[in-house]
mmCIF file of C-alpha atoms in Angstrom:
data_model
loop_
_atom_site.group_PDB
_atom_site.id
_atom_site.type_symbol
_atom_site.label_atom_id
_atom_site.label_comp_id
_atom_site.label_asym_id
_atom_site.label_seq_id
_atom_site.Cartn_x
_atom_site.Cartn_y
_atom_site.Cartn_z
ATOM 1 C CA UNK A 1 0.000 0.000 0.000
ATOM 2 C CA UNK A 2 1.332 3.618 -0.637
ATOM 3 C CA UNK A 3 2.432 5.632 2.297
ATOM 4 C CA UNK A 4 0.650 8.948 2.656
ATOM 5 C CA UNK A 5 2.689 11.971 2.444
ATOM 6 C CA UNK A 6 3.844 13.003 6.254
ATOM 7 C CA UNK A 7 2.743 15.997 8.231
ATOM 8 C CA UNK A 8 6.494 17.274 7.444
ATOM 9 C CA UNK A 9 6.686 17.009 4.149
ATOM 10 C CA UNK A 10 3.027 18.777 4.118
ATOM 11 C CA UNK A 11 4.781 21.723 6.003
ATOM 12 C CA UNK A 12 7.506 21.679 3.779
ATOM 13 C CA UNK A 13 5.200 22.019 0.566
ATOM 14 C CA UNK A 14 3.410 24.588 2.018
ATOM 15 C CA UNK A 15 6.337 26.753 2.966
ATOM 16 C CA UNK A 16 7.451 26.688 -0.580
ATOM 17 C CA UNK A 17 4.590 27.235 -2.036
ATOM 18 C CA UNK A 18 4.009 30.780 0.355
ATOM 19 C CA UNK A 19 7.894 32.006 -0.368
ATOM 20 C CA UNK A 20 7.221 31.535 -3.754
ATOM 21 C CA UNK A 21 3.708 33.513 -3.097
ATOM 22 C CA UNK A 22 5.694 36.092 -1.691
ATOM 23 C CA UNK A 23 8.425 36.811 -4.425
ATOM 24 C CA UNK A 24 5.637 37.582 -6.559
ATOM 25 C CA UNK A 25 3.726 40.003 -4.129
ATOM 26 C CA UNK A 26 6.672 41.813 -3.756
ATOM 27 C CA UNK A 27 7.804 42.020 -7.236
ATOM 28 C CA UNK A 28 7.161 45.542 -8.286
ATOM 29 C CA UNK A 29 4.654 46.828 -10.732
ATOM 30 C CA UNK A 30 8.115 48.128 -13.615
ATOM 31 C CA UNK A 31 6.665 50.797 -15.767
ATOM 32 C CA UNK A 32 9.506 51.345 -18.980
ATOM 33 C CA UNK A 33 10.208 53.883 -21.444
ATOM 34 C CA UNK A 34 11.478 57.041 -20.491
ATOM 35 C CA UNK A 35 8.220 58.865 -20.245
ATOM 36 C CA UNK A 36 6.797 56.315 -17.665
ATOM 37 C CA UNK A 37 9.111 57.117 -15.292
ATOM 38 C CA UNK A 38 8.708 59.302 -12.495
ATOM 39 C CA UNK A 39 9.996 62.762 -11.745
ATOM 40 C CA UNK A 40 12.281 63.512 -9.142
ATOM 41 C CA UNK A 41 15.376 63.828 -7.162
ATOM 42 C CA UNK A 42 16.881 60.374 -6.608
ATOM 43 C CA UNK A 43 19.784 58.943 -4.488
ATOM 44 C CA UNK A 44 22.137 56.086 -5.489
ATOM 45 C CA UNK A 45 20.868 52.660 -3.264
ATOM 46 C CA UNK A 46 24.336 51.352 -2.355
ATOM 47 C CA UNK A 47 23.025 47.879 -2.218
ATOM 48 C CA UNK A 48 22.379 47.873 -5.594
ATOM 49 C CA UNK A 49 24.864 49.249 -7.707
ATOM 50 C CA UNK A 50 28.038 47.635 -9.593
ATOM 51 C CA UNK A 51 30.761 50.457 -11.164
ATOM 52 C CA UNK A 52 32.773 47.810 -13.580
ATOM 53 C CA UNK A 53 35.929 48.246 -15.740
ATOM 54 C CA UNK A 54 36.928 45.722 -18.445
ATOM 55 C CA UNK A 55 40.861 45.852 -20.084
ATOM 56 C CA UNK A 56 42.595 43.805 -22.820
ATOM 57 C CA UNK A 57 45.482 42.236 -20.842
ATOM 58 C CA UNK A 58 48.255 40.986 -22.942
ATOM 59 C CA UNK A 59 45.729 40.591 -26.059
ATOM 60 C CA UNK A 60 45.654 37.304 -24.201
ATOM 61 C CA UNK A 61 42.453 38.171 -21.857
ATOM 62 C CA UNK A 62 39.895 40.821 -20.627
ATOM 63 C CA UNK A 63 40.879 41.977 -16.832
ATOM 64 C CA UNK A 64 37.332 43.266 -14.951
ATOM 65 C CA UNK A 65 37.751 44.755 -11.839
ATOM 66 C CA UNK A 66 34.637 47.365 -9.840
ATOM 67 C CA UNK A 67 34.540 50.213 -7.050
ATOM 68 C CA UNK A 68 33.139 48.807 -4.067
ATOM 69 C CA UNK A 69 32.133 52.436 -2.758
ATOM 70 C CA UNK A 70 29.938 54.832 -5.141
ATOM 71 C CA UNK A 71 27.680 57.387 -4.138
ATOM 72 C CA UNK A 72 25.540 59.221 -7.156
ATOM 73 C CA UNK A 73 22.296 61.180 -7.363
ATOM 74 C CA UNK A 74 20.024 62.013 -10.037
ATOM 75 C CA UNK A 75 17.810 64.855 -10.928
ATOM 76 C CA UNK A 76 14.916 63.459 -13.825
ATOM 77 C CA UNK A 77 12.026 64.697 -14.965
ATOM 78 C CA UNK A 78 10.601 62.670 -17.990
ATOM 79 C CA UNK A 79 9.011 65.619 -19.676
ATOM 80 C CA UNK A 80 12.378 67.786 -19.576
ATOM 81 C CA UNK A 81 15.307 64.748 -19.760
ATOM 82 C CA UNK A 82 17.513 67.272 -21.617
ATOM 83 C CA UNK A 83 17.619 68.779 -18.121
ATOM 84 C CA UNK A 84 18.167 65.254 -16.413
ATOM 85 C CA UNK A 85 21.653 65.312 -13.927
ATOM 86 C CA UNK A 86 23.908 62.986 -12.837
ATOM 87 C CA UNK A 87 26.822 63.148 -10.249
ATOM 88 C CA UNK A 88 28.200 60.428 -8.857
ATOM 89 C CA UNK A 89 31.929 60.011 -6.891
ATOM 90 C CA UNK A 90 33.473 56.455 -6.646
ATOM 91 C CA UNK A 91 35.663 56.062 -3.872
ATOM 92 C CA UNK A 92 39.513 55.063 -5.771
ATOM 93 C CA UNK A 93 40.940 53.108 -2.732
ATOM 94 C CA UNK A 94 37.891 50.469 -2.960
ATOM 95 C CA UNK A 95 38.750 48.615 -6.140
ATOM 96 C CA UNK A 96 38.425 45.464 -5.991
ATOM 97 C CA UNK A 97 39.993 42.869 -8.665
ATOM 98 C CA UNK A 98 39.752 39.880 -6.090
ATOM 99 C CA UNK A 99 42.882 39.558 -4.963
ATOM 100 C CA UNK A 100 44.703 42.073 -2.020
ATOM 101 C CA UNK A 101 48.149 42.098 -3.684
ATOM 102 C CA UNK A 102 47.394 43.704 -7.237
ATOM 103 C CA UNK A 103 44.618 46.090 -5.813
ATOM 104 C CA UNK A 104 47.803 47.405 -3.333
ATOM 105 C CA UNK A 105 49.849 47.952 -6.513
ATOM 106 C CA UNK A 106 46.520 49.394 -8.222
ATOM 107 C CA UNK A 107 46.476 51.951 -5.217
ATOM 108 C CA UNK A 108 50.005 52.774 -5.938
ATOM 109 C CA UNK A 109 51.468 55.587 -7.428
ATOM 110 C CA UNK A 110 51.817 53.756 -11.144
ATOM 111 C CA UNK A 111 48.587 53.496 -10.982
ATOM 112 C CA UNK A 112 45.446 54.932 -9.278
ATOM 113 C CA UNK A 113 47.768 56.678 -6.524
ATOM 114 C CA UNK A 114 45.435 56.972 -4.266
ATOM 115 C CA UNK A 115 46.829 58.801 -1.587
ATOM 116 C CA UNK A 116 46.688 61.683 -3.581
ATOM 117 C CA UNK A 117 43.688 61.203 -5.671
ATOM 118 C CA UNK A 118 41.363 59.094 -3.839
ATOM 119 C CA UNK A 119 38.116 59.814 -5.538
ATOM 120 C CA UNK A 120 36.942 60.142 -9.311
ATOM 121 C CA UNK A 121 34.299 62.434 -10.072
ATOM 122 C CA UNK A 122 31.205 62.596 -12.607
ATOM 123 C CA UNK A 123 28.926 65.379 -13.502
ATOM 124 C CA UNK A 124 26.614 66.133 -16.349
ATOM 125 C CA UNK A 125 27.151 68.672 -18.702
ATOM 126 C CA UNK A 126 24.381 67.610 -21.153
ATOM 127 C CA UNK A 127 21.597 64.835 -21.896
ATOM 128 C CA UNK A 128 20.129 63.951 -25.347
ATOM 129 C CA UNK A 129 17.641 61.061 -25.939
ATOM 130 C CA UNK A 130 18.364 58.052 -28.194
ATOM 131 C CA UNK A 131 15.460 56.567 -27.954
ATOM 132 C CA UNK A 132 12.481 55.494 -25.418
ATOM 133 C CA UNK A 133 14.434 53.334 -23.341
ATOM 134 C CA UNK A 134 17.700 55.065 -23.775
ATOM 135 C CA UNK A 135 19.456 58.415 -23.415
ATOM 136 C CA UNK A 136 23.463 59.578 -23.551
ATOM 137 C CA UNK A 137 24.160 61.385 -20.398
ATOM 138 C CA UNK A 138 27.478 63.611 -21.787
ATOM 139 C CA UNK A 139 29.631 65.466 -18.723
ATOM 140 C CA UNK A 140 32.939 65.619 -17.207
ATOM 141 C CA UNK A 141 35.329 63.021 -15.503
ATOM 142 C CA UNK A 142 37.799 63.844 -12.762
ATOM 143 C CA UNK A 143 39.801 60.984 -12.605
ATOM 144 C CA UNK A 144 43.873 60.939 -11.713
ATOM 145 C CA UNK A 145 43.680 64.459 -11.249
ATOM 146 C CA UNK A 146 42.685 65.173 -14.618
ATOM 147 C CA UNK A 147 39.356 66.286 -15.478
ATOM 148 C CA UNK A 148 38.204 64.772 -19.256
ATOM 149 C CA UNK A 149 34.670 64.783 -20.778
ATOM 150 C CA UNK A 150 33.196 61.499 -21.652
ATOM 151 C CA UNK A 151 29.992 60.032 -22.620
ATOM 152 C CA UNK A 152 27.842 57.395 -21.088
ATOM 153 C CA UNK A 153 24.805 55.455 -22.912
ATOM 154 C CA UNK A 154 22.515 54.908 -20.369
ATOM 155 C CA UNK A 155 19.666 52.317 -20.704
ATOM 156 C CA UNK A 156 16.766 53.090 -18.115
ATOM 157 C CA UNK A 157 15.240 49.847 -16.970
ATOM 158 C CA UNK A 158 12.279 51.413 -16.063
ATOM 159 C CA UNK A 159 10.790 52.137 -12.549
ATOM 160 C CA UNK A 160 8.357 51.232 -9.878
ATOM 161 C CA UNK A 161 7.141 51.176 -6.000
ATOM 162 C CA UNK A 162 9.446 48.820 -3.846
ATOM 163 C CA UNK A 163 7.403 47.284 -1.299
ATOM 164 C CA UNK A 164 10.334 46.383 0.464
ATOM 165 C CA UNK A 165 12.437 49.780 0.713
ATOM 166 C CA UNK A 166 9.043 51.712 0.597
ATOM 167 C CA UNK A 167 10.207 54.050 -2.339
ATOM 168 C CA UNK A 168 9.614 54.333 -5.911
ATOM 169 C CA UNK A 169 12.910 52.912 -7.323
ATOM 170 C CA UNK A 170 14.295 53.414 -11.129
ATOM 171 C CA UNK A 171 16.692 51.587 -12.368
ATOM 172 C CA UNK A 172 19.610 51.846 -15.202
ATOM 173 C CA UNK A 173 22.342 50.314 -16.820
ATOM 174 C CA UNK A 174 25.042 52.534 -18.686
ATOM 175 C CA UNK A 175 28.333 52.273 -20.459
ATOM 176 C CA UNK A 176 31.076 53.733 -21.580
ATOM 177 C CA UNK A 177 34.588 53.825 -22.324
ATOM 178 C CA UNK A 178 38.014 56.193 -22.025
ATOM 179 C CA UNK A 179 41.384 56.002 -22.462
ATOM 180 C CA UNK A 180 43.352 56.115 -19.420
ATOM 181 C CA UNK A 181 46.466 57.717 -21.306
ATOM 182 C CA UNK A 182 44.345 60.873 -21.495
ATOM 183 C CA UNK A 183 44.276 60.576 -17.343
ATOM 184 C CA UNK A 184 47.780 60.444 -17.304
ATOM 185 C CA UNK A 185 47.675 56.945 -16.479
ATOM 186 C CA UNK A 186 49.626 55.185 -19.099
ATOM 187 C CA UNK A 187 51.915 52.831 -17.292
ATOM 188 C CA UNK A 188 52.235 49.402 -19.253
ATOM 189 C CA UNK A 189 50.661 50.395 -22.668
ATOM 190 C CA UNK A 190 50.444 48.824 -25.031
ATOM 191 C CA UNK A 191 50.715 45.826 -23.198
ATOM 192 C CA UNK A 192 47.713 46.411 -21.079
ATOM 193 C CA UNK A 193 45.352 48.371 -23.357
ATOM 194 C CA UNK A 194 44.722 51.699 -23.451
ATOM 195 C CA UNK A 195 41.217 51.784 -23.692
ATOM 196 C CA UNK A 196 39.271 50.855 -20.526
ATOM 197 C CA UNK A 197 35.587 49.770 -21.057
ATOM 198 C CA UNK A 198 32.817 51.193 -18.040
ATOM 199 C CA UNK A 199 29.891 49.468 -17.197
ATOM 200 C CA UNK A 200 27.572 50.387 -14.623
ATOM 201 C CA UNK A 201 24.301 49.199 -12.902
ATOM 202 C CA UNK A 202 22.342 50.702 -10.720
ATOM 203 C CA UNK A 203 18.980 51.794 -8.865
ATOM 204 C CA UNK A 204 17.995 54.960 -7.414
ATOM 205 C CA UNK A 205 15.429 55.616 -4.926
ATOM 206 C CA UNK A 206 13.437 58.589 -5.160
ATOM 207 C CA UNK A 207 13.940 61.208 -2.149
#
């Protein structure tokens, strides 16, 4: 005769079956496109936000390292986004390239030198629309002591009401690329490339 299913494993179904309930309760309502989105000043959620950098090393590999500390707000209002700003400052010292050696030497005076530039810097100068989802966010970069203008493509993912920070949340990804010759950091090129590729992803709650 077949054995019944215990109490237990009754329990256990159940459970499941409510977290699984509950990841779709919380899930928030995204509204995309540009003009969905709400207006507002917004502030960086540092629990949610990766600052990458990819590098040819050798021509034999891609390097990718991130900034562990970033702080960045955001001025937006859908029915203006020429007038959109962003500023955000990445803390230097708190790359991290998983492993404690090279990010010492990365901290060092051939490269980052922290100790006497410790932050970048990132501020709009102008914003132009691409398309509905999608808008290039031109400004300045003060990186190495060296201030540069650069462009980043930023894809909005759209926005909506987290239940569980209580704010309405939007949500981007962006990229970009420089050349860290032109930030007077040109130690080892050709052999580690010039160009450095930026990707970044990241939600802001609205203030």
């Amino acid at each position: 005769m077949q054995r019944q299913p215990s109490f237990k494993l009754f329990i256990l179904c159940l459970a499941v079956l409510l977290l699984a309930s509950c990841g779709t309760l919380i899930k928030p309502k995204v509204k995309t496109g540009l003009i969905q989105l709400e207006k507002g000043s917004y502030k960086l959620d540092p629990s949610h936000v990766a600052v990458l950098f990819k590098i040819n090393h050798m021509g034999l590999s891609t390097f990718v390292g991130r900034f562990n500390k970033v702080d960045a707000s955001l001025e937006f209002d859908p029915m203006n986004i020429a007038a959109a700003k962003l500023s955000a400052v990445i803390d230097i010292a708190s790359v991290d390239v998983n492993n404690a050696d090279l990010e010492e030497t990365l901290r060092g005076s051939s490269w980052f030198d922290t100790e006497k530039y410790p932050q970048a810097f990132f501020k709009t100068t102008s914003v132009k629309v691409i398309d509905e989802n999608t808008a290039e966010f031109s400004g300045d970069l003060n990186l190495h002591g060296v201030t540069a203008p650069i462009n980043l493509k930023i894809h909005f993912n759209g926005g909506g009401n987290n239940m569980l920070t209580g704010s309405y949340t939007l949500g981007f990804s962006a990229t970009s690329s420089i050349n860290r010759s032109t930030f007077g950091m040109d130690y080892l090129v050709p052999a580690i490339a010039d160009q450095v590729d930026l990707e970044v992803f990241a939600e802001f709650q609205q203030q």
